[in-house]
């Protein structure tokens, strides 16, 4: 049942980094130890940037911005097109590195790279679609319009669980919008970031060269993130991570009136109604709750089930939970890989203990021993039947724990769905058109993402991604998210021979 771990990860990682073109100087010496969650085995040791080095990187990025903003947007799109080509060529290697560094199963590691390719394609199109409005003016012989200009250095702070895709959502847009990027990846997953830096460098050479500093990757933890957050030369910081991180970063940006694009924790629910197609529901719940070992911001954490279908649904879910293959994420057939580290495993234990103390009945949730991976932290996904939405149910525990609650009236289900501090993603499973439409209406789900008959996780890049309340309010990727990376100017032009003032104001100086 549990797949054994096969080969040395450190050797394979070194091979992959060499093939992906990572500068060996980036990999020599230093204080930051990187381990693979598959075995807990150390796979690299890197130097961390200090405050001075981070400030110098921001300085280079600022200089690069001044040159890059003058390059026409469709030409900037060509750089991102080439980056997409590099990602296509390196998809297998980079996907494998994601699997080794984060512990994602093979198809999810590859899927992460595909998401990067998709956002590059999107951004290439966007590079010819950056437009403003022409607005009717009340004054004769005047024209009013808005123009969108590059903003400046875009700071990008990313979380471990989407170590490269989240960067690309920001960077592909930032580059076509005319910005430079300083990226601080998670200290838990810096190797995939260095690989992307190398692929970007290849694209830049094929482009014919880009200003030095257009992409700066600064390695380190919170201290590096704080330098980026506080530097007045960075007008926008896009920060993805826990709500605790957002609580620290948001006010610091507000103090200096910088833009904050916050993508924080979720506590996502699905409502299962009496008319739900249970075949679809079971499959959707299984992927959303157990996939990525529950380590997606959009992972399904709460199942709100009508009491008439509860028994049938739980019986089917229990079968899936008890049979799903937990183990080496590289092995064919594995669906649930490891948690990222010992801290995550401890928080998983604490949440289950708190749920039991609050009257929860737990199926699964036990540690799983994987042959050859004693240093990895593997757990069987847990299905927890709760008497009420209390204790750990209103928190985000970044692990595969699904709390099950019951309801009788649809209003009660919506109130439960909205009754948590987070507001990222949500779903309803129903064949009843009135329920579906109410869920999507102003009095329905209060989340940034609301779905019908699909789970809450696995977003496509075409839509705007992000959530409300403690999720931070940011929006990334598709729709009009690009506007966060640009500054808008409203321009009024007088082509007449008089000077009428707005609102009929007169100011006659004779
Ligand atoms: P984390 O908050 O521990 O770290 C995220 C990043 O923030 C890291 O790069 C870290 O070094 C940096 N950081 C931490 N404190 C900082 C500070 N005070 N100043 C500047 N930078 C700081 O999160 P994690 O454990 O890496 O990731 C998991 C969390 O991320 C979950 O809560 C998950 O829901 C969330 N997440 C959200 C989204 C989204 O789009 N909403 C996407 C992915 C992950």
GROMACS .gro file of C-alpha atoms in nm, residues 119-399:
model
  281
  119UNK     CA    1   0.024   3.226  -1.746
  120UNK     CA    2   0.309   3.303  -1.987
  121UNK     CA    3   0.072   3.243  -2.280
  122UNK     CA    4  -0.187   3.462  -2.112
  123UNK     CA    5   0.064   3.740  -2.049
  124UNK     CA    6   0.186   3.733  -2.411
  125UNK     CA    7  -0.172   3.804  -2.523
  126UNK     CA    8  -0.209   4.067  -2.254
  127UNK     CA    9   0.101   4.245  -2.383
  128UNK     CA   10  -0.110   4.352  -2.684
  129UNK     CA   11  -0.424   4.419  -2.480
  130UNK     CA   12  -0.316   4.672  -2.218
  131UNK     CA   13  -0.571   4.946  -2.267
  132UNK     CA   14  -0.747   5.232  -2.094
  133UNK     CA   15  -1.085   5.398  -2.145
  134UNK     CA   16  -1.182   5.713  -2.328
  135UNK     CA   17  -1.437   5.887  -2.110
  136UNK     CA   18  -1.706   6.141  -2.205
  137UNK     CA   19  -1.618   6.488  -2.080
  138UNK     CA   20  -1.858   6.767  -1.988
  139UNK     CA   21  -1.636   7.029  -2.150
  140UNK     CA   22  -1.652   7.117  -2.522
  141UNK     CA   23  -1.341   7.050  -2.730
  142UNK     CA   24  -1.189   6.832  -2.460
  143UNK     CA   25  -1.096   6.469  -2.448
  144UNK     CA   26  -1.055   6.260  -2.134
  145UNK     CA   27  -0.884   5.924  -2.122
  146UNK     CA   28  -0.688   5.698  -1.896
  147UNK     CA   29  -0.342   5.560  -1.963
  148UNK     CA   30  -0.170   5.273  -1.786
  149UNK     CA   31   0.197   5.303  -1.707
  150UNK     CA   32   0.451   5.061  -1.561
  151UNK     CA   33   0.460   5.085  -1.182
  152UNK     CA   34   0.814   5.002  -1.071
  153UNK     CA   35   0.991   4.725  -0.885
  154UNK     CA   36   0.747   4.446  -0.798
  155UNK     CA   37   0.839   4.256  -0.482
  156UNK     CA   38   0.719   3.896  -0.487
  157UNK     CA   39   0.722   3.687  -0.167
  158UNK     CA   40   0.610   3.328  -0.220
  159UNK     CA   41   0.499   3.033  -0.008
  160UNK     CA   42   0.647   2.683  -0.015
  161UNK     CA   43   0.343   2.505  -0.152
  162UNK     CA   44   0.340   2.661  -0.500
  163UNK     CA   45   0.708   2.739  -0.510
  164UNK     CA   46   0.723   2.856  -0.872
  165UNK     CA   47   0.368   2.889  -1.013
  166UNK     CA   48   0.276   3.175  -0.779
  167UNK     CA   49   0.590   3.362  -0.883
  168UNK     CA   50   0.491   3.322  -1.248
  169UNK     CA   51   0.139   3.453  -1.188
  170UNK     CA   52   0.299   3.771  -1.064
  171UNK     CA   53   0.612   3.793  -1.274
  172UNK     CA   54   0.464   3.717  -1.618
  173UNK     CA   55   0.218   4.001  -1.568
  174UNK     CA   56   0.472   4.232  -1.404
  175UNK     CA   57   0.717   4.192  -1.696
  176UNK     CA   58   0.463   4.266  -1.970
  177UNK     CA   59   0.335   4.559  -1.762
  178UNK     CA   60   0.688   4.703  -1.773
  179UNK     CA   61   0.804   4.627  -1.419
  180UNK     CA   62   1.112   4.458  -1.281
  181UNK     CA   63   1.080   4.183  -1.019
  182UNK     CA   64   1.260   4.104  -0.694
  183UNK     CA   65   1.157   3.757  -0.582
  184UNK     CA   66   1.199   3.615  -0.235
  185UNK     CA   67   1.100   3.249  -0.256
  186UNK     CA   68   1.012   3.046   0.052
  187UNK     CA   69   1.322   2.948   0.248
  188UNK     CA   70   1.185   2.593   0.232
  189UNK     CA   71   1.189   2.584  -0.150
  190UNK     CA   72   1.469   2.800  -0.291
  191UNK     CA   73   1.604   2.543  -0.541
  192UNK     CA   74   1.308   2.557  -0.777
  193UNK     CA   75   1.342   2.937  -0.767
  194UNK     CA   76   1.707   2.915  -0.870
  195UNK     CA   77   1.606   2.684  -1.153
  196UNK     CA   78   1.350   2.937  -1.274
  197UNK     CA   79   1.609   3.213  -1.248
  198UNK     CA   80   1.832   3.007  -1.479
  199UNK     CA   81   1.551   2.945  -1.728
  200UNK     CA   82   1.470   3.316  -1.725
  201UNK     CA   83   1.836   3.391  -1.800
  202UNK     CA   84   1.819   3.158  -2.103
  203UNK     CA   85   1.509   3.338  -2.230
  204UNK     CA   86   1.679   3.674  -2.173
  205UNK     CA   87   1.979   3.570  -2.387
  206UNK     CA   88   1.750   3.456  -2.669
  207UNK     CA   89   1.562   3.786  -2.636
  208UNK     CA   90   1.887   3.966  -2.714
  209UNK     CA   91   1.959   4.072  -2.358
  210UNK     CA   92   1.755   4.246  -2.089
  211UNK     CA   93   1.857   4.517  -1.842
  212UNK     CA   94   2.062   4.374  -1.556
  213UNK     CA   95   1.836   4.334  -1.253
  214UNK     CA   96   1.510   4.277  -1.442
  215UNK     CA   97   1.472   3.965  -1.229
  216UNK     CA   98   1.650   3.945  -0.894
  217UNK     CA   99   1.611   3.633  -0.680
  218UNK     CA  100   1.702   3.690  -0.315
  219UNK     CA  101   1.737   3.380  -0.101
  220UNK     CA  102   1.643   3.388   0.265
  221UNK     CA  103   1.365   3.390   0.520
  222UNK     CA  104   1.157   3.646   0.699
  223UNK     CA  105   1.443   3.897   0.741
  224UNK     CA  106   1.489   3.923   0.362
  225UNK     CA  107   1.112   3.957   0.320
  226UNK     CA  108   1.110   4.243   0.568
  227UNK     CA  109   1.378   4.434   0.376
  228UNK     CA  110   1.169   4.399   0.060
  229UNK     CA  111   0.856   4.506   0.247
  230UNK     CA  112   1.013   4.817   0.394
  231UNK     CA  113   1.212   4.949   0.095
  232UNK     CA  114   1.056   5.267  -0.048
  233UNK     CA  115   1.187   5.177  -0.395
  234UNK     CA  116   0.935   4.889  -0.410
  235UNK     CA  117   0.587   5.031  -0.479
  236UNK     CA  118   0.410   4.694  -0.484
  237UNK     CA  119   0.467   4.379  -0.282
  238UNK     CA  120   0.272   4.069  -0.372
  239UNK     CA  121   0.296   3.838  -0.071
  240UNK     CA  122   0.162   3.483  -0.065
  241UNK     CA  123   0.159   3.284   0.256
  242UNK     CA  124  -0.010   3.248   0.591
  243UNK     CA  125  -0.248   3.500   0.740
  244UNK     CA  126   0.013   3.554   1.014
  245UNK     CA  127   0.259   3.666   0.747
  246UNK     CA  128  -0.003   3.898   0.595
  247UNK     CA  129  -0.070   4.054   0.934
  248UNK     CA  130   0.298   4.145   0.954
  249UNK     CA  131   0.349   4.252   0.592
  250UNK     CA  132   0.021   4.442   0.532
  251UNK     CA  133   0.064   4.712   0.799
  252UNK     CA  134   0.431   4.764   0.712
  253UNK     CA  135   0.335   4.834   0.352
  254UNK     CA  136   0.049   5.059   0.463
  255UNK     CA  137   0.288   5.268   0.673
  256UNK     CA  138   0.475   5.371   0.359
  257UNK     CA  139   0.160   5.376   0.136
  258UNK     CA  140   0.289   5.095  -0.084
  259UNK     CA  141   0.051   4.860  -0.260
  260UNK     CA  142  -0.010   4.525  -0.095
  261UNK     CA  143  -0.130   4.229  -0.297
  262UNK     CA  144  -0.198   3.973  -0.025
  263UNK     CA  145  -0.277   3.607  -0.101
  264UNK     CA  146  -0.318   3.443   0.238
  265UNK     CA  147  -0.469   3.139   0.404
  266UNK     CA  148  -0.801   2.977   0.319
  267UNK     CA  149  -1.051   2.757   0.501
  268UNK     CA  150  -1.251   2.633   0.209
  269UNK     CA  151  -1.585   2.459   0.225
  270UNK     CA  152  -1.814   2.260  -0.002
  271UNK     CA  153  -2.188   2.231   0.053
  272UNK     CA  154  -2.342   1.901  -0.055
  273UNK     CA  155  -2.716   1.930  -0.110
  274UNK     CA  156  -2.985   1.659  -0.137
  275UNK     CA  157  -2.980   1.671  -0.520
  276UNK     CA  158  -2.598   1.647  -0.552
  277UNK     CA  159  -2.453   1.403  -0.805
  278UNK     CA  160  -2.262   1.193  -0.552
  279UNK     CA  161  -2.029   1.037  -0.810
  280UNK     CA  162  -1.898   1.379  -0.906
  281UNK     CA  163  -1.902   1.495  -0.545
  282UNK     CA  164  -1.690   1.205  -0.417
  283UNK     CA  165  -1.427   1.254  -0.688
  284UNK     CA  166  -1.416   1.630  -0.639
  285UNK     CA  167  -1.393   1.603  -0.260
  286UNK     CA  168  -1.119   1.340  -0.282
  287UNK     CA  169  -0.896   1.557  -0.500
  288UNK     CA  170  -0.969   1.884  -0.321
  289UNK     CA  171  -0.925   1.747   0.032
  290UNK     CA  172  -0.651   1.485  -0.009
  291UNK     CA  173  -0.462   1.619  -0.313
  292UNK     CA  174  -0.126   1.793  -0.248
  293UNK     CA  175  -0.156   1.631   0.100
  294UNK     CA  176  -0.399   1.910   0.194
  295UNK     CA  177  -0.127   2.172   0.135
  296UNK     CA  178  -0.304   2.401  -0.110
  297UNK     CA  179  -0.445   2.735  -0.006
  298UNK     CA  180  -0.762   2.615  -0.181
  299UNK     CA  181  -0.765   2.265  -0.024
  300UNK     CA  182  -1.109   2.156   0.090
  301UNK     CA  183  -1.119   2.168   0.470
  302UNK     CA  184  -1.491   2.172   0.555
  303UNK     CA  185  -1.771   1.957   0.407
  304UNK     CA  186  -2.119   2.084   0.488
  305UNK     CA  187  -2.357   1.800   0.405
  306UNK     CA  188  -2.735   1.786   0.404
  307UNK     CA  189  -2.840   1.529   0.661
  308UNK     CA  190  -3.036   1.329   0.400
  309UNK     CA  191  -2.720   1.242   0.202
  310UNK     CA  192  -2.469   1.243   0.484
  311UNK     CA  193  -2.461   0.870   0.553
  312UNK     CA  194  -2.426   0.768   0.188
  313UNK     CA  195  -2.157   1.026   0.120
  314UNK     CA  196  -1.953   0.951   0.430
  315UNK     CA  197  -1.956   0.581   0.360
  316UNK     CA  198  -1.812   0.638   0.013
  317UNK     CA  199  -1.558   0.892   0.134
  318UNK     CA  200  -1.436   0.663   0.412
  319UNK     CA  201  -1.359   0.395   0.154
  320UNK     CA  202  -1.157   0.645  -0.049
  321UNK     CA  203  -0.978   0.777   0.259
  322UNK     CA  204  -0.879   0.433   0.382
  323UNK     CA  205  -0.760   0.307   0.043
  324UNK     CA  206  -0.579   0.608  -0.102
  325UNK     CA  207  -0.210   0.541  -0.157
  326UNK     CA  208   0.017   0.748   0.069
  327UNK     CA  209   0.390   0.739   0.000
  328UNK     CA  210   0.680   0.841  -0.220
  329UNK     CA  211   0.532   1.109  -0.446
  330UNK     CA  212   0.753   0.990  -0.733
  331UNK     CA  213   0.597   0.644  -0.737
  332UNK     CA  214   0.321   0.568  -0.986
  333UNK     CA  215  -0.008   0.528  -0.804
  334UNK     CA  216   0.078   0.751  -0.508
  335UNK     CA  217  -0.188   1.017  -0.456
  336UNK     CA  218  -0.076   1.161  -0.121
  337UNK     CA  219   0.286   1.259  -0.066
  338UNK     CA  220   0.455   1.392   0.249
  339UNK     CA  221   0.388   1.699   0.460
  340UNK     CA  222   0.653   1.964   0.413
  341UNK     CA  223   0.830   1.918   0.748
  342UNK     CA  224   0.816   1.820   1.115
  343UNK     CA  225   0.641   2.145   1.209
  344UNK     CA  226   0.357   2.068   0.969
  345UNK     CA  227   0.328   1.716   1.113
  346UNK     CA  228   0.309   1.858   1.467
  347UNK     CA  229   0.035   2.104   1.369
  348UNK     CA  230  -0.155   1.817   1.206
  349UNK     CA  231  -0.139   1.619   1.533
  350UNK     CA  232  -0.246   1.920   1.739
  351UNK     CA  233  -0.547   1.989   1.517
  352UNK     CA  234  -0.666   1.628   1.537
  353UNK     CA  235  -0.625   1.629   1.917
  354UNK     CA  236  -0.825   1.953   1.941
  355UNK     CA  237  -1.094   1.810   1.712
  356UNK     CA  238  -1.124   1.497   1.928
  357UNK     CA  239  -1.144   1.714   2.240
  358UNK     CA  240  -1.432   1.904   2.078
  359UNK     CA  241  -1.621   1.581   2.011
  360UNK     CA  242  -1.489   1.501   1.664
  361UNK     CA  243  -1.483   1.142   1.538
  362UNK     CA  244  -1.171   1.080   1.331
  363UNK     CA  245  -1.126   0.832   1.044
  364UNK     CA  246  -0.764   0.811   0.923
  365UNK     CA  247  -0.516   1.076   1.030
  366UNK     CA  248  -0.249   0.836   1.152
  367UNK     CA  249   0.119   0.865   1.065
  368UNK     CA  250   0.224   0.638   0.780
  369UNK     CA  251   0.567   0.475   0.778
  370UNK     CA  252   0.714   0.478   0.428
  371UNK     CA  253   0.998   0.236   0.359
  372UNK     CA  254   1.329   0.416   0.308
  373UNK     CA  255   1.184   0.753   0.411
  374UNK     CA  256   1.223   0.760   0.788
  375UNK     CA  257   1.286   1.136   0.784
  376UNK     CA  258   0.968   1.212   0.587
  377UNK     CA  259   0.635   1.301   0.751
  378UNK     CA  260   0.355   1.104   0.594
  379UNK     CA  261  -0.002   1.095   0.722
  380UNK     CA  262  -0.317   0.925   0.610
  381UNK     CA  263  -0.576   1.193   0.521
  382UNK     CA  264  -0.832   1.239   0.798
  383UNK     CA  265  -1.209   1.265   0.775
  384UNK     CA  266  -1.340   1.419   1.097
  385UNK     CA  267  -1.713   1.418   1.178
  386UNK     CA  268  -1.771   1.724   1.396
  387UNK     CA  269  -2.073   1.809   1.611
  388UNK     CA  270  -2.030   2.182   1.537
  389UNK     CA  271  -1.810   2.438   1.364
  390UNK     CA  272  -1.580   2.502   1.659
  391UNK     CA  273  -1.211   2.492   1.759
  392UNK     CA  274  -0.976   2.376   1.481
  393UNK     CA  275  -1.258   2.389   1.221
  394UNK     CA  276  -1.240   2.767   1.201
  395UNK     CA  277  -0.861   2.762   1.155
  396UNK     CA  278  -0.650   2.668   0.856
  397UNK     CA  279  -0.437   2.363   0.936
  398UNK     CA  280  -0.211   2.302   0.637
  399UNK     CA  281  -0.262   1.924   0.627
   0.00000   0.00000   0.00000
